[in-house]
Amino acid sequence: MSAPEHLVFITGRMAKARLEKVAATLPTERFAWSIADAGVKVAALMTEEIIRRRVTIPEGATRIVLPGRCRANPEALAAHFGVPVERGPDEVVDLPAYLGLAGRKVDLSRHDLRIFSEIVDASKMTPEQILAKGLDLARRGADVIDLGGLPDTDFPHLEDCVRLLKGAGLKVSVDSFSLDELTRGAKAGADFLLSLNEETLDLAFETDAVPVLVPIRPDDLPSLDRAIERMEKAGRPYMADPILEPIHFGFVESITRYHETRRRWPGIEMMMGTGNLTELTEADSLGVTALLVGMCSELSIRNVLIVQVSNHTRRTVEEHDAARRVMFAAKADSALPKGYGRQLLALHDKRPFVQSPEEIAAQAAEVRDPNYRIAVAEDGIHAFNRDVHTIGTDAMAFFPDLDVAADGAHAFYLGGELTKAETAWRLGKRYVQDEPLRWGVAADEEVEDTTAFKKAGHTKHSGPGGTERATRDATPVEADAGKPEMVESGKAGSPETETETAATGDNGARIVCGKLVPAGEA
């Protein structure tokens, strides 16, 4: 058996006790570990210079893990220590999952589902508008741009649109019940034609475009079988779509048709149009999409036609893209679609509360400065500084206890943070002060430079005693630093848990209301 990997976790005094507790649960046959306590209280404020100067790596270390919010550059530290350095999770409780102890290594880079994204009202848009829309859909995750024709609506610029999209390097399909429009689209270079049935199937033999076959009526599965048989005999490529119907209008029966078609034709390419469920059900579409893509995964359906008309499906491309990656990974692992990241969790988090009320109370008891910390636990929202520790569930009810009536900027900041914390507590989401709530694939996440401090905002407390407090806030991060310590697996003690102070580091960085800010900014 190979020797266990020796991990070195670099941290500050505030997080050391919690880190020891979690590290002690790591399997000894896989990991030996050391905790390098730099002696400073706030791990997030450790710079490369502080780490290089105050931390010594034990002999035999194979990997160094930084706190997720530490702004040091891992590559620069790796060059200094001669050992790989990486940024770990933001929260200590997520460390086991980060180290792959959830039972699998998550790889969401692959999928086998092609997304056709329909532009429903293409006939009413200019070619330039269609090109812009198509490029945007492709950026979001669409593989094929589908031009949808409307009944009794001319589409004179269809050919121009197909050529324009193709010229931009995009795959194109044309979806119409008009045989004339399908013919024109194919002649212009469309890659796919939706939706041909046994009565219009002759067109499939007059073009190189791949047809998507549908039954004459949704409940007429034999007509789809006959169309499939003809294409099979001809040896031509095609897809089959038994047609998904809305709830209360044949939904369950249509699902059985997909299953039956797969049973009859085990190896054929199939398509499912998910819009009849996502668009016509007023429910959050992410869960609906995950379910349908899971069905596609089970039935080896490798093409979906999606549409976004309703406002509640505005993220349908991103939702399908995320779901296809999760389902592919879970299927490859012969596993349930659990433990593959947070992209399909928008409203609720799997582990929303990273600290217990008791842990927050211990942290609050050690605070020595006036800046407010905000945390969320099962019992509600905690707001605390050196003078106050108050707990509640209504953001507006905190105001009388916070002593910021004379400081509009700080009151504004705390109101925003407490409202965000209330939203997180009510929904069961993870809250981190000064960071946006995470909504999975339902909203874009902010792109953050993990090696730079946040820009300062108007958050500094300047209420009664503001001058005195401002002076105390300028205490250097190492002014009260203890001696650097090293704790090794099997030798962990029970150090006193400490909490952060508003401080400045070697580079002048400070914490103001929990926000890391560079020197010279208030």
Coordinates of C-alpha atoms in Angstrom, one line a residue:
M1 CA 0.0 0.0 0.0
S2 CA 1.3 3.4 -0.9
A3 CA 2.1 6.0 1.8
P4 CA -0.7 8.5 2.5
E5 CA -0.5 11.9 0.9
H6 CA 0.8 14.5 3.3
L7 CA -1.3 17.7 3.1
V8 CA -0.4 21.0 4.6
F9 CA -3.3 23.3 5.4
I10 CA -2.2 27.0 5.9
T11 CA -4.6 29.0 8.1
G12 CA -4.9 31.7 10.7
R13 CA -5.8 31.4 14.4
M14 CA -9.5 32.1 13.9
A15 CA -10.1 29.0 11.8
K16 CA -7.5 26.7 13.3
A17 CA -9.7 24.9 15.8
R18 CA -12.4 24.2 13.3
L19 CA -9.9 23.1 10.7
E20 CA -8.3 20.7 13.3
K21 CA -11.7 19.2 14.0
V22 CA -12.4 18.5 10.3
A23 CA -8.9 17.4 9.5
A24 CA -9.1 14.8 12.3
T25 CA -11.9 13.1 10.4
L26 CA -9.8 12.5 7.2
P27 CA -9.0 8.8 6.6
T28 CA -5.5 8.1 7.8
E29 CA -4.8 5.6 5.1
R30 CA -5.3 8.3 2.5
F31 CA -4.1 11.5 4.2
A32 CA -1.5 12.6 6.7
W33 CA -1.9 16.3 7.4
S34 CA -0.3 19.3 9.1
I35 CA -1.9 22.6 9.9
A36 CA 0.5 25.6 9.4
D37 CA -0.9 28.4 11.6
A38 CA 0.7 31.6 10.4
G39 CA -0.1 33.2 13.8
V40 CA -2.3 35.9 12.4
K41 CA -6.0 35.9 13.2
V42 CA -7.5 36.4 9.8
A43 CA -6.6 33.7 7.3
A44 CA -8.2 35.6 4.5
L45 CA -5.8 38.5 5.0
M46 CA -2.6 36.4 4.7
T47 CA -0.5 37.7 1.8
E48 CA 2.2 35.8 -0.1
E49 CA 4.8 37.8 1.8
I50 CA 3.3 36.8 5.2
I51 CA 3.0 33.1 4.2
R52 CA 6.5 33.0 2.8
R53 CA 8.0 34.7 5.9
R54 CA 6.0 33.0 8.7
V55 CA 5.2 29.5 7.4
T56 CA 7.6 26.6 7.2
I57 CA 6.5 23.5 5.4
P58 CA 7.4 20.1 7.1
E59 CA 9.5 17.6 5.3
G60 CA 7.6 15.1 3.2
A61 CA 4.7 17.4 2.4
T62 CA 3.2 16.6 -1.0
R63 CA 0.5 19.3 -1.3
I64 CA -0.3 22.7 0.2
V65 CA -4.0 23.8 0.5
L66 CA -4.8 27.5 1.1
P67 CA -8.1 28.8 2.5
G68 CA -10.5 29.6 -0.3
R69 CA -10.7 33.3 0.4
C70 CA -6.9 33.8 0.8
R71 CA -5.8 36.2 -1.9
A72 CA -2.3 34.8 -2.2
N73 CA -1.1 33.5 -5.6
P74 CA -0.9 29.7 -5.4
E75 CA 1.6 29.5 -8.4
A76 CA 4.0 32.0 -6.7
L77 CA 3.9 30.1 -3.4
A78 CA 4.4 26.8 -5.2
A79 CA 7.6 28.2 -6.8
H80 CA 8.7 29.3 -3.3
F81 CA 8.0 26.1 -1.4
G82 CA 8.7 23.6 -4.2
V83 CA 5.4 21.8 -3.5
P84 CA 2.1 22.1 -5.4
V85 CA -0.1 24.8 -3.9
E86 CA -3.9 25.1 -4.5
R87 CA -6.8 27.1 -3.3
G88 CA -9.2 25.0 -1.2
P89 CA -12.9 25.5 -0.4
D90 CA -14.2 28.7 1.1
E91 CA -15.7 26.8 4.0
V92 CA -13.9 24.3 6.3
V93 CA -16.9 22.0 6.3
D94 CA -16.5 21.5 2.6
L95 CA -13.0 20.2 2.9
P96 CA -13.8 16.5 2.8
A97 CA -15.8 16.9 -0.4
Y98 CA -13.0 19.0 -1.9
L99 CA -10.6 16.2 -1.2
G100 CA -12.7 13.7 -3.1
L101 CA -14.1 11.9 -0.1
A102 CA -17.7 12.1 -1.5
G103 CA -16.9 8.8 -3.2
R104 CA -16.1 10.1 -6.7
K105 CA -14.2 12.7 -8.6
V106 CA -16.6 15.1 -10.3
D107 CA -16.0 15.8 -14.0
L108 CA -18.7 17.9 -15.7
S109 CA -16.7 18.6 -18.8
R110 CA -18.5 16.0 -20.9
H111 CA -22.0 15.3 -22.2
D112 CA -23.7 13.4 -25.0
L113 CA -26.9 15.5 -25.4
R114 CA -27.2 18.0 -28.3
I115 CA -29.3 21.1 -27.7
F116 CA -31.4 22.5 -30.4
S117 CA -32.5 26.0 -29.3
E118 CA -35.5 27.3 -31.2
I119 CA -36.0 31.0 -32.2
V120 CA -39.8 30.8 -32.2
D121 CA -40.6 34.1 -33.9
A122 CA -37.7 34.0 -36.4
S123 CA -40.0 35.0 -39.3
K124 CA -40.8 38.3 -37.5
M125 CA -37.1 39.1 -36.9
T126 CA -34.5 40.6 -39.3
P127 CA -31.5 38.5 -40.3
E128 CA -29.2 40.6 -38.2
Q129 CA -31.4 40.1 -35.2
I130 CA -31.5 36.4 -35.8
L131 CA -27.7 36.2 -36.1
A132 CA -27.3 38.1 -32.8
K133 CA -29.8 35.8 -31.1
G134 CA -28.2 32.7 -32.5
L135 CA -24.7 33.7 -31.3
D136 CA -26.1 34.5 -27.8
L137 CA -27.9 31.1 -27.7
A138 CA -24.7 29.3 -28.7
R139 CA -22.7 31.2 -26.0
R140 CA -25.2 29.9 -23.5
G141 CA -24.8 26.3 -24.6
A142 CA -26.9 25.7 -27.6
D143 CA -25.4 23.4 -30.3
V144 CA -28.0 24.0 -33.1
I145 CA -30.0 27.1 -33.8
D146 CA -33.5 26.2 -34.8
L147 CA -35.5 28.6 -37.0
G148 CA -39.1 28.2 -36.1
G149 CA -41.8 29.1 -38.7
L150 CA -45.1 30.4 -37.7
P151 CA -48.5 29.3 -39.2
D152 CA -49.9 31.8 -41.8
T153 CA -46.8 34.0 -41.5
D154 CA -44.4 34.5 -44.5
F155 CA -40.7 33.9 -44.0
P156 CA -39.2 35.6 -47.1
H157 CA -35.8 36.0 -45.6
L158 CA -35.5 32.4 -44.5
E159 CA -32.6 31.6 -46.9
D160 CA -30.7 34.7 -45.8
C161 CA -31.0 33.7 -42.2
V162 CA -29.8 30.2 -42.8
R163 CA -26.8 31.4 -44.7
L164 CA -25.9 34.1 -42.2
L165 CA -26.0 31.6 -39.3
K166 CA -24.0 29.1 -41.2
G167 CA -21.5 31.7 -42.2
A168 CA -21.0 32.4 -38.5
G169 CA -20.0 28.7 -38.0
L170 CA -23.4 27.7 -36.4
K171 CA -25.4 24.5 -37.0
V172 CA -28.9 25.3 -38.2
S173 CA -32.2 23.5 -38.3
V174 CA -35.6 24.6 -39.7
D175 CA -38.8 23.7 -37.9
S176 CA -42.0 24.2 -39.9
F177 CA -45.2 22.5 -40.9
S178 CA -44.8 24.2 -44.3
L179 CA -43.2 21.9 -46.8
D180 CA -42.2 24.9 -48.9
E181 CA -40.3 26.5 -46.0
L182 CA -38.6 23.2 -45.1
T183 CA -37.5 22.8 -48.8
R184 CA -36.2 26.4 -49.0
G185 CA -34.3 25.9 -45.7
A186 CA -32.7 22.7 -46.9
K187 CA -31.6 24.3 -50.2
A188 CA -30.0 27.2 -48.3
G189 CA -27.9 24.7 -46.3
A190 CA -29.8 23.8 -43.1
D191 CA -28.3 20.9 -41.3
F192 CA -31.6 19.5 -39.9
L193 CA -35.3 19.6 -40.8
L194 CA -38.0 19.4 -38.2
S195 CA -40.6 17.9 -38.3
L196 CA -41.2 15.4 -41.2
N197 CA -43.9 12.7 -41.0
E198 CA -44.6 9.8 -43.3
E199 CA -46.7 12.1 -45.6
T200 CA -43.8 14.6 -46.1
L201 CA -40.9 12.2 -45.9
D202 CA -40.1 12.4 -49.6
L203 CA -38.3 15.7 -48.9
A204 CA -35.7 13.7 -46.8
F205 CA -34.5 12.1 -50.0
E206 CA -34.1 15.3 -51.9
T207 CA -31.6 17.0 -49.5
D208 CA -28.6 16.2 -47.3
A209 CA -30.3 17.7 -44.3
V210 CA -31.0 15.2 -41.5
P211 CA -34.8 14.9 -40.9
V212 CA -36.4 14.6 -37.5
L213 CA -39.4 12.3 -37.9
V214 CA -42.7 12.7 -36.0
P215 CA -46.0 10.9 -36.0
I216 CA -48.8 12.3 -38.0
R217 CA -50.7 12.8 -34.7
P218 CA -49.0 12.4 -31.3
D219 CA -51.0 9.3 -30.5
D220 CA -50.3 7.7 -33.9
L221 CA -47.1 5.8 -33.0
P222 CA -47.5 3.4 -35.9
S223 CA -47.1 6.3 -38.4
L224 CA -43.8 7.1 -36.8
D225 CA -42.8 3.4 -37.1
R226 CA -43.5 3.4 -40.8
A227 CA -41.4 6.5 -41.3
I228 CA -38.6 5.0 -39.4
E229 CA -38.8 1.8 -41.4
R230 CA -38.5 3.7 -44.6
M231 CA -35.4 5.6 -43.5
E232 CA -33.9 2.4 -42.2
K233 CA -34.3 0.6 -45.5
A234 CA -32.8 3.6 -47.3
G235 CA -29.8 3.7 -44.9
R236 CA -30.3 7.4 -44.4
P237 CA -29.6 9.3 -41.2
Y238 CA -32.5 10.6 -39.2
M239 CA -33.9 11.2 -35.7
A240 CA -37.3 10.1 -34.2
D241 CA -39.4 12.3 -31.9
P242 CA -42.6 10.7 -30.5
I243 CA -43.7 14.2 -29.3
L244 CA -43.8 15.2 -25.6
E245 CA -47.2 16.5 -24.6
P246 CA -48.3 18.9 -21.8
I247 CA -49.6 17.8 -18.4
H248 CA -53.3 16.8 -18.5
F249 CA -53.1 16.7 -22.3
G250 CA -51.3 13.4 -22.7
F251 CA -48.1 13.9 -20.8
V252 CA -47.9 10.4 -19.2
E253 CA -49.0 8.7 -22.3
S254 CA -46.3 10.5 -24.4
I255 CA -43.6 9.4 -22.0
T256 CA -44.7 5.8 -22.5
R257 CA -44.4 6.4 -26.3
Y258 CA -40.7 7.5 -25.9
H259 CA -40.1 4.3 -23.9
E260 CA -41.9 2.2 -26.5
T261 CA -40.1 3.7 -29.4
R262 CA -36.7 3.0 -27.7
R263 CA -37.8 -0.5 -27.0
R264 CA -38.8 -1.1 -30.7
W265 CA -35.8 0.7 -32.1
P266 CA -32.9 0.2 -29.7
G267 CA -30.1 1.9 -31.7
I268 CA -31.8 4.8 -33.4
E269 CA -31.2 8.5 -32.8
M270 CA -34.0 10.2 -30.9
M271 CA -35.1 13.7 -30.0
M272 CA -37.3 15.1 -27.2
G273 CA -38.9 18.5 -27.3
T274 CA -39.0 19.7 -23.7
G275 CA -40.8 23.0 -24.2
N276 CA -44.3 21.5 -23.9
L277 CA -43.5 20.8 -20.2
T278 CA -41.1 23.7 -19.3
E279 CA -43.1 26.4 -21.0
L280 CA -46.6 25.1 -20.2
T281 CA -46.1 24.3 -16.5
E282 CA -45.8 27.3 -14.2
A283 CA -43.2 25.8 -12.0
D284 CA -39.5 26.6 -11.6
S285 CA -38.1 25.2 -14.8
L286 CA -34.8 24.0 -13.5
G287 CA -36.2 20.9 -11.7
V288 CA -38.5 20.1 -14.6
T289 CA -35.5 20.3 -16.9
A290 CA -33.4 18.1 -14.7
L291 CA -36.2 15.4 -14.7
L292 CA -36.6 15.5 -18.5
V293 CA -32.9 15.3 -19.2
G294 CA -32.7 12.4 -16.7
M295 CA -35.3 10.6 -18.8
C296 CA -33.3 11.4 -21.9
S297 CA -30.2 9.9 -20.2
E298 CA -32.0 6.7 -19.3
L299 CA -33.5 6.3 -22.8
S300 CA -30.3 7.3 -24.6
I301 CA -32.1 10.2 -26.2
R302 CA -29.2 12.4 -27.4
N303 CA -31.0 15.4 -28.8
V304 CA -33.4 17.9 -27.2
L305 CA -35.4 20.7 -28.8
I306 CA -35.8 23.6 -26.3
V307 CA -37.7 26.9 -26.4
Q308 CA -37.7 30.0 -24.3
V309 CA -40.9 32.1 -24.6
S310 CA -42.1 32.5 -21.0
N311 CA -40.1 34.6 -18.6
H312 CA -39.9 31.7 -16.1
T313 CA -37.8 29.7 -18.7
R314 CA -35.4 32.5 -19.5
R315 CA -32.4 30.3 -18.4
T316 CA -33.6 27.2 -20.2
V317 CA -30.4 26.8 -22.3
E318 CA -28.1 27.1 -19.3
E319 CA -30.4 24.7 -17.4
H320 CA -30.3 22.0 -20.1
D321 CA -26.5 22.5 -20.5
A322 CA -26.0 22.0 -16.7
A323 CA -28.4 19.0 -16.5
R324 CA -26.9 17.2 -19.4
R325 CA -23.4 17.3 -17.8
V326 CA -24.7 16.1 -14.4
M327 CA -26.7 13.3 -15.9
F328 CA -23.8 12.2 -18.2
A329 CA -21.4 12.1 -15.2
A330 CA -23.9 10.2 -13.0
K331 CA -24.6 7.7 -15.7
A332 CA -20.9 7.1 -16.4
D333 CA -20.5 6.4 -12.6
S334 CA -23.6 4.2 -12.4
A335 CA -24.7 6.6 -9.7
L336 CA -27.6 8.7 -8.6
P337 CA -27.4 12.4 -9.8
K338 CA -26.3 13.5 -6.3
G339 CA -23.0 15.0 -5.3
Y340 CA -22.2 16.5 -8.7
G341 CA -22.1 20.2 -7.7
R342 CA -24.6 22.9 -7.0
Q343 CA -25.6 23.9 -10.5
L344 CA -29.0 22.3 -10.3
L345 CA -29.7 23.7 -6.9
A346 CA -31.1 27.2 -7.1
L347 CA -33.4 27.8 -4.2
H348 CA -32.0 25.5 -1.5
D349 CA -28.5 24.4 -0.6
K350 CA -27.6 20.9 0.5
R351 CA -25.5 22.2 3.5
P352 CA -26.8 25.8 4.1
F353 CA -25.4 26.3 7.6
V354 CA -21.6 26.0 8.0
Q355 CA -21.6 27.1 11.7
S356 CA -23.7 26.1 14.6
P357 CA -25.2 28.8 16.9
E358 CA -22.7 27.8 19.6
E359 CA -19.7 28.2 17.2
I360 CA -21.0 31.7 16.2
A361 CA -21.4 32.6 19.9
A362 CA -17.8 31.6 20.6
Q363 CA -16.6 33.6 17.7
A364 CA -18.6 36.7 18.8
A365 CA -17.2 36.5 22.3
E366 CA -13.7 37.0 21.0
V367 CA -14.4 40.1 18.8
R368 CA -12.6 43.2 20.0
D369 CA -13.5 45.7 17.3
P370 CA -16.7 47.6 16.3
N371 CA -17.2 46.2 12.8
Y372 CA -20.2 44.0 12.4
R373 CA -20.0 40.3 11.4
I374 CA -23.1 38.7 10.0
A375 CA -23.6 34.9 10.0
V376 CA -26.5 32.6 9.5
A377 CA -27.3 29.4 11.5
E378 CA -30.4 27.2 11.9
D379 CA -31.7 29.5 14.7
G380 CA -31.6 32.6 12.5
I381 CA -29.4 35.6 11.6
H382 CA -26.5 36.6 13.9
A383 CA -25.1 40.2 13.9
F384 CA -22.3 40.9 16.2
N385 CA -19.3 43.1 17.1
R386 CA -17.4 43.8 20.3
D387 CA -20.5 45.4 21.9
V388 CA -23.5 43.6 20.4
H389 CA -24.6 40.1 19.6
T390 CA -28.2 40.0 18.4
I391 CA -30.1 37.2 16.7
G392 CA -33.3 37.4 14.7
T393 CA -35.1 36.4 11.5
D394 CA -36.3 39.8 10.3
A395 CA -33.7 42.0 8.7
M396 CA -35.5 45.2 9.5
A397 CA -35.9 44.4 13.2
F398 CA -32.1 44.5 13.7
F399 CA -31.9 48.3 13.2
P400 CA -32.5 49.5 16.8
D401 CA -29.8 47.3 18.2
L402 CA -27.0 48.2 15.8
D403 CA -26.3 51.9 16.7
V404 CA -25.9 53.1 13.1
A405 CA -28.7 55.7 13.0
A406 CA -26.0 58.5 12.6
D407 CA -24.1 56.6 9.9
G408 CA -26.2 56.4 6.8
A409 CA -23.6 54.6 4.6
H410 CA -23.0 51.9 7.2
A411 CA -26.7 51.5 7.8
F412 CA -27.3 51.1 4.1
Y413 CA -24.6 48.4 4.0
L414 CA -25.9 46.5 7.0
G415 CA -29.5 46.7 5.6
G416 CA -28.4 45.1 2.4
E417 CA -26.4 42.4 4.0
L418 CA -29.1 41.6 6.6
T419 CA -31.7 41.4 3.9
K420 CA -29.5 39.0 1.9
A421 CA -29.0 37.0 5.1
E422 CA -32.7 36.8 5.8
T423 CA -33.3 35.5 2.2
A424 CA -30.6 32.8 2.8
W425 CA -32.1 31.8 6.2
R426 CA -35.6 31.6 4.9
L427 CA -34.7 29.5 1.8
G428 CA -32.0 27.4 3.4
K429 CA -29.2 28.8 1.3
R430 CA -25.6 29.4 2.3
Y431 CA -24.8 32.9 3.3
V432 CA -21.3 34.5 3.3
Q433 CA -20.9 38.2 4.3
D434 CA -19.9 40.5 1.4
E435 CA -20.5 37.8 -1.2
P436 CA -23.5 37.3 -3.4
L437 CA -25.9 34.4 -2.8
R438 CA -25.3 31.6 -5.2
W439 CA -28.3 30.5 -7.4
G440 CA -26.7 27.6 -9.3
V441 CA -27.3 27.8 -13.0
A442 CA -30.4 30.0 -12.5
A443 CA -28.2 33.1 -12.5
D444 CA -24.7 34.0 -13.7
E445 CA -22.1 34.1 -11.0
E446 CA -19.8 37.0 -10.6
V447 CA -16.3 36.4 -12.0
E448 CA -13.8 37.2 -9.2
D449 CA -10.1 37.7 -9.2
T450 CA -9.1 35.3 -6.4
T451 CA -5.6 36.9 -6.1
A452 CA -6.8 40.4 -5.5
F453 CA -8.6 42.1 -2.6
K454 CA -12.1 43.4 -3.0
K455 CA -12.6 47.1 -3.7
A456 CA -13.7 49.2 -0.7
G457 CA -17.2 50.2 -0.3
H458 CA -19.0 52.7 2.1
T459 CA -19.1 50.1 4.9
K460 CA -16.8 51.5 7.7
H461 CA -18.4 52.1 11.0
S462 CA -18.1 55.7 12.0
G463 CA -20.8 56.2 14.6
P464 CA -20.3 57.3 18.1
G465 CA -16.6 57.2 19.0
G466 CA -15.8 56.9 15.3
T467 CA -12.4 58.6 15.5
E468 CA -11.2 56.3 18.3
R469 CA -12.5 53.3 16.5
A470 CA -11.0 54.3 13.2
T471 CA -7.6 54.4 14.9
R472 CA -8.0 51.0 16.4
D473 CA -9.2 49.6 13.1
A474 CA -5.8 50.5 11.6
T475 CA -4.0 47.9 13.7
P476 CA -1.6 45.9 11.4
V477 CA -2.6 42.3 10.8
E478 CA 0.5 41.1 12.5
A479 CA 0.5 43.5 15.4
D480 CA -1.1 41.0 17.7
A481 CA 0.0 37.9 15.8
G482 CA 1.2 35.0 17.8
K483 CA 4.1 32.7 17.1
P484 CA 3.6 30.6 14.0
E485 CA 2.6 27.0 14.9
M486 CA 2.5 23.6 13.2
V487 CA -0.1 21.0 14.2
E488 CA 0.3 17.5 12.8
S489 CA -2.2 14.7 12.5
G490 CA -2.3 12.6 15.6
K491 CA -0.9 15.5 17.7
A492 CA -3.8 18.0 17.5
G493 CA -4.6 19.9 20.7
S494 CA -7.5 22.1 21.6
P495 CA -6.4 25.6 20.9
E496 CA -8.6 28.5 21.9
T497 CA -10.8 29.6 19.0
E498 CA -10.2 33.2 18.1
T499 CA -11.9 35.6 15.8
E500 CA -10.9 38.2 13.3
T501 CA -10.2 41.9 14.0
A502 CA -10.4 44.8 11.6
A503 CA -6.8 45.0 10.5
T504 CA -4.2 45.9 7.9
G505 CA -1.6 43.5 6.5
D506 CA 1.9 44.0 5.2
N507 CA 0.4 45.5 2.0
G508 CA -1.9 47.8 3.9
A509 CA -5.0 45.6 3.2
R510 CA -7.8 45.9 5.8
I511 CA -11.0 44.2 6.8
V512 CA -13.9 46.7 6.9
C513 CA -17.2 45.1 7.9
G514 CA -15.9 41.8 6.8
K515 CA -14.8 43.1 3.4
L516 CA -11.1 42.8 2.3
V517 CA -10.0 46.2 0.9
P518 CA -6.6 47.4 -0.4
A519 CA -4.6 50.1 1.2
G520 CA -5.6 53.7 0.9
E521 CA -9.3 53.1 0.5
A522 CA -11.9 53.7 3.2

